[in-house]
Structure formats: C-alpha cells, structure tokens
Coordinates of C-alpha atoms in Angstrom, one line a residue:
D1 CA 23.3 15.7 -11.7
E2 CA 21.4 12.5 -12.6
L3 CA 20.7 9.0 -11.2
H4 CA 20.4 5.8 -13.1
A5 CA 18.5 2.7 -11.8
E6 CA 18.2 -0.6 -13.7
E7 CA 16.8 -3.6 -11.8
P8 CA 15.1 -6.8 -13.0
T9 CA 11.5 -7.3 -12.0
W10 CA 9.6 -10.6 -12.3
T11 CA 6.5 -12.5 -11.4
V12 CA 6.0 -16.2 -11.1
G13 CA 2.4 -17.5 -10.8
L14 CA 0.6 -20.8 -10.5
Q15 CA -3.2 -21.4 -10.9
Y16 CA -5.3 -24.5 -10.6
Q17 CA -8.9 -24.7 -12.0
L18 CA -10.5 -26.9 -9.3
T19 CA -13.9 -26.7 -11.0
D20 CA -15.6 -24.6 -13.7
D21 CA -16.5 -22.1 -10.9
L22 CA -13.5 -22.3 -8.6
M23 CA -9.9 -21.4 -9.2
L24 CA -7.0 -21.3 -6.8
Y25 CA -3.9 -19.3 -7.5
S26 CA -0.6 -18.2 -6.0
S27 CA 2.2 -15.8 -7.1
I28 CA 5.5 -14.4 -6.1
A29 CA 6.6 -11.0 -7.5
R30 CA 9.7 -8.9 -7.3
G31 CA 9.6 -5.2 -8.0
F32 CA 11.3 -1.9 -7.2
K33 CA 10.7 1.7 -6.8
S34 CA 13.2 3.9 -8.5
G35 CA 15.4 6.2 -6.6
G36 CA 15.7 9.9 -7.1
F37 CA 16.3 13.3 -5.5
D38 CA 14.6 14.5 -2.4
V39 CA 13.1 17.7 -3.9
N40 CA 11.0 18.2 -0.8
A41 CA 13.9 18.2 1.6
T42 CA 13.7 21.0 4.2
P43 CA 15.4 23.4 4.3
A44 CA 16.8 23.3 0.8
R45 CA 20.3 21.9 0.6
V46 CA 22.8 22.2 -2.3
D47 CA 24.8 19.0 -1.7
I48 CA 23.4 16.5 -4.3
D49 CA 24.9 13.5 -2.5
N50 CA 22.8 14.3 0.6
I51 CA 19.5 14.6 -1.2
S52 CA 19.7 11.5 -3.5
V53 CA 18.0 8.2 -2.6
G54 CA 18.5 4.7 -4.0
P55 CA 15.9 2.3 -5.2
E56 CA 13.4 0.5 -2.9
F57 CA 12.7 -3.2 -3.4
I58 CA 9.6 -5.3 -2.6
T59 CA 9.0 -9.0 -2.7
S60 CA 5.3 -10.0 -2.7
Y61 CA 3.7 -13.4 -2.0
E62 CA 0.0 -14.0 -2.6
V63 CA -2.4 -16.9 -2.4
G64 CA -6.0 -16.6 -3.4
I65 CA -9.2 -18.0 -4.7
K66 CA -11.6 -16.8 -7.4
S67 CA -15.1 -18.4 -7.4
V68 CA -18.6 -18.1 -8.9
W69 CA -21.8 -19.2 -7.1
L70 CA -25.6 -19.2 -7.5
D71 CA -25.5 -19.9 -11.2
G72 CA -23.1 -17.1 -11.9
R73 CA -25.0 -14.4 -9.9
L74 CA -22.5 -14.3 -7.0
R75 CA -18.7 -13.7 -7.5
A76 CA -16.5 -14.2 -4.4
N77 CA -12.7 -13.6 -4.6
G78 CA -10.3 -13.7 -1.6
A79 CA -6.6 -13.5 -1.1
I80 CA -3.9 -13.4 1.6
F81 CA -0.6 -11.7 1.0
H82 CA 2.8 -10.9 2.5
H83 CA 5.0 -8.0 1.4
I84 CA 8.7 -7.7 2.3
Y85 CA 10.4 -4.3 1.7
E86 CA 14.1 -3.8 1.5
D87 CA 16.0 -0.4 1.4
M88 CA 12.6 1.3 2.0
Q89 CA 12.6 5.0 1.2
V90 CA 11.7 6.7 4.4
S91 CA 11.9 10.2 6.0
Q92 CA 14.3 11.0 8.8
R93 CA 14.0 14.1 10.9
S94 CA 17.0 15.7 12.6
F95 CA 18.1 19.1 13.8
D96 CA 20.7 20.9 11.7
P97 CA 22.3 23.8 13.7
D98 CA 23.9 25.2 10.5
A99 CA 20.6 25.5 8.6
R100 CA 19.0 28.9 7.9
G101 CA 22.2 30.9 8.3
G102 CA 23.2 29.3 11.6
R103 CA 19.8 29.7 13.2
G104 CA 19.1 26.0 13.1
A105 CA 16.1 24.1 11.8
T106 CA 14.5 20.7 11.7
V107 CA 15.7 18.9 8.5
T108 CA 13.7 16.2 6.8
T109 CA 15.8 13.8 4.8
L110 CA 14.6 11.0 2.4
L111 CA 16.9 8.0 2.6
N112 CA 17.1 4.2 2.3
A113 CA 17.1 3.2 5.9
A114 CA 14.3 0.7 6.6
E115 CA 13.3 -2.9 6.3
A116 CA 9.6 -3.5 6.6
Q117 CA 6.9 -6.1 6.2
G118 CA 3.2 -6.1 5.6
R119 CA 0.7 -9.0 5.6
G120 CA -3.0 -9.1 5.3
A121 CA -6.1 -10.4 3.5
E122 CA -8.8 -9.1 1.2
L123 CA -12.3 -10.3 0.2
D124 CA -14.4 -9.0 -2.7
L125 CA -18.1 -10.0 -3.3
A126 CA -20.4 -9.1 -6.2
L127 CA -24.1 -10.2 -6.3
Q128 CA -26.5 -9.8 -9.2
A129 CA -29.5 -9.6 -6.9
T130 CA -32.0 -9.0 -9.8
E131 CA -31.7 -7.9 -13.4
A132 CA -31.7 -4.3 -12.2
F133 CA -29.8 -4.5 -8.9
T134 CA -26.1 -5.3 -8.3
L135 CA -24.5 -5.3 -4.9
T136 CA -20.8 -5.3 -4.3
A137 CA -18.7 -5.3 -1.1
S138 CA -15.1 -5.5 -0.2
V139 CA -13.0 -5.6 3.0
G140 CA -9.3 -5.5 3.5
Y141 CA -6.9 -5.9 6.4
V142 CA -3.2 -5.0 6.5
H143 CA -0.7 -5.4 9.4
S144 CA 2.3 -3.4 8.4
R145 CA 5.4 -2.7 10.5
F146 CA 9.0 -1.5 10.2
E147 CA 11.1 -4.5 11.0
S148 CA 14.3 -2.4 11.2
F149 CA 14.5 1.4 11.1
Q150 CA 17.4 2.8 13.2
G151 CA 17.2 6.5 12.8
V152 CA 13.6 7.4 12.4
E153 CA 14.6 10.6 14.1
V154 CA 17.9 12.1 15.3
I155 CA 17.8 13.9 18.7
D156 CA 20.9 15.4 20.1
G157 CA 23.0 13.3 17.7
V158 CA 21.3 10.0 18.9
D159 CA 19.4 7.8 16.4
I160 CA 15.9 7.0 17.6
D161 CA 14.9 3.4 16.8
G162 CA 11.7 3.2 14.8
S163 CA 11.6 -0.6 14.5
G164 CA 8.1 -1.8 15.2
N165 CA 6.4 1.4 14.1
K166 CA 3.5 1.2 11.7
I167 CA 4.2 2.1 8.0
P168 CA 2.7 5.5 7.4
F169 CA -0.4 6.0 5.3
V170 CA -1.4 2.3 5.5
P171 CA -4.8 1.9 7.2
E172 CA -5.3 -1.4 9.1
F173 CA -8.9 -1.9 7.9
T174 CA -10.7 -0.8 4.8
A175 CA -14.2 -1.6 3.5
N176 CA -16.5 -0.6 0.7
V177 CA -20.2 -1.3 -0.1
A178 CA -22.0 -0.3 -3.2
V179 CA -25.4 -0.6 -4.9
D180 CA -26.0 -0.2 -8.6
H181 CA -29.4 0.0 -10.2
E182 CA -30.3 0.2 -13.9
I183 CA -33.6 1.1 -15.5
L184 CA -34.1 0.6 -19.2
L185 CA -36.0 3.6 -20.7
S186 CA -37.7 4.0 -24.0
G187 CA -35.5 4.4 -27.0
G188 CA -32.8 2.2 -25.6
A189 CA -31.7 4.7 -23.0
V190 CA -30.5 3.4 -19.6
W191 CA -30.9 5.3 -16.3
K192 CA -28.1 4.3 -13.9
T193 CA -28.0 4.9 -10.1
H194 CA -24.9 4.2 -8.0
L195 CA -24.6 4.5 -4.2
D196 CA -21.5 3.5 -2.2
Y197 CA -20.0 3.8 1.2
A198 CA -16.3 3.5 2.0
F199 CA -14.5 3.1 5.3
V200 CA -10.8 3.8 5.9
D201 CA -9.4 3.0 9.3
N202 CA -7.0 5.4 11.1
F203 CA -3.5 5.6 9.9
Y204 CA -0.2 7.3 10.8
D205 CA 1.1 10.1 8.6
S206 CA 4.7 9.9 9.6
E207 CA 7.3 7.2 10.2
D208 CA 7.6 7.9 13.9
G209 CA 4.0 6.7 14.4
G210 CA 3.2 9.8 16.3
R211 CA 0.1 11.3 14.6
N212 CA -3.1 9.4 13.8
Q213 CA -5.3 10.5 10.9

C-alpha cells in the first residue's frame, strides 16, 4: 500500500534595518511533516489501516533581533518564538489481548492524536576577543506542552488524558560555550584549537511524561 501527502507550506517575513548594526525581524511560517507507516509498531500488525499515520502540521511565529557591536567584534542575536502543532504524530500505548497468539502484549501505535504548543527564546553571542581568540556562547529556553492529548495510554479500555504533559525529547534549557584559537605558522599554515562545552537539560523520552533523561 502507499500514502500520498501534498500540503502547501509558506513563510511570510518582515525585517527592518534600524541602524547599520541593528536589524529587527519577524516571521510566520507554516509547515508539515509527512505521514507514513508505523514500521516500529509493536508487535507487528498486518492491518495497513491501523499502522498508517497522517501528516502533522506546525505554525511558527518568531520575532528577533540581529546586531553588531564594538566595531564589529561582537555579534548578538536573539529571538522569541511560538510553535503551534496540529494533528501531532504521537505514540499511544495500549494492551492488546489478541497479540502474540492470544498471550497479550503492550502495543505501541503511532497516530495523529495531539495538539501541542511550544514557546521560548534563544540568544547567540560571538566575540572576536583578539585576532587569535574567538568566543561564542548560546542559550535557549523552550516551554513545550501537549494542549490536547486524549489517549496517551489506554488502560482497561479507558483513554488516559495526556494533556499538559511535556513534549518528549525537548529539553527546557540548552546552552553552549566555545573558544576558538588560531596561530599562523610559517609557510601559511594555520594551527587551530577548538574547545566547547554543551549543556542539555533533562527531558522526557515518552509522551506520558513518565521517564526523565
């Protein structure tokens, strides 16, 4: 069997050059994630209608600033954003008594069952400290939740409400700091050194919000 998805995507943006070193911008974008077949469904099922999933849609709003300071040695960019997900592709767990030859098993099904939102902010800095040293840093914050998700899990035939749970694999805070150093050697060769540190906050690895990573 096969699935076909054809959806329009678009982006509308506006930017204003306040000064030579300062630009403000905003954008609205509409995109989608194609549907498909749940090849990781467990246990394997032969009914194609039960393992197909439709497209997921996202509308993104962003407002930001791009700036240059200290005679071009410092670059500072920041943005705030808001994402709205519709028909989000999510995993639902339920117990199938007929699975595995009637022995029963927990079945994971991929389906379009959730509406979700995420909002946050990000800041990027880059400083040319000297001709040889460059310092960069970034920090991000995301608050993401399922707005509506009836059926995150099915227990004894009852749909468990997952509304309000965090979206899995989305850390709340992230940060990165890096130092780059260059030494010009004889013959035009360049010796480069790069050091960085990254921080990723805890996140959940399932839609039920039950297991931190």
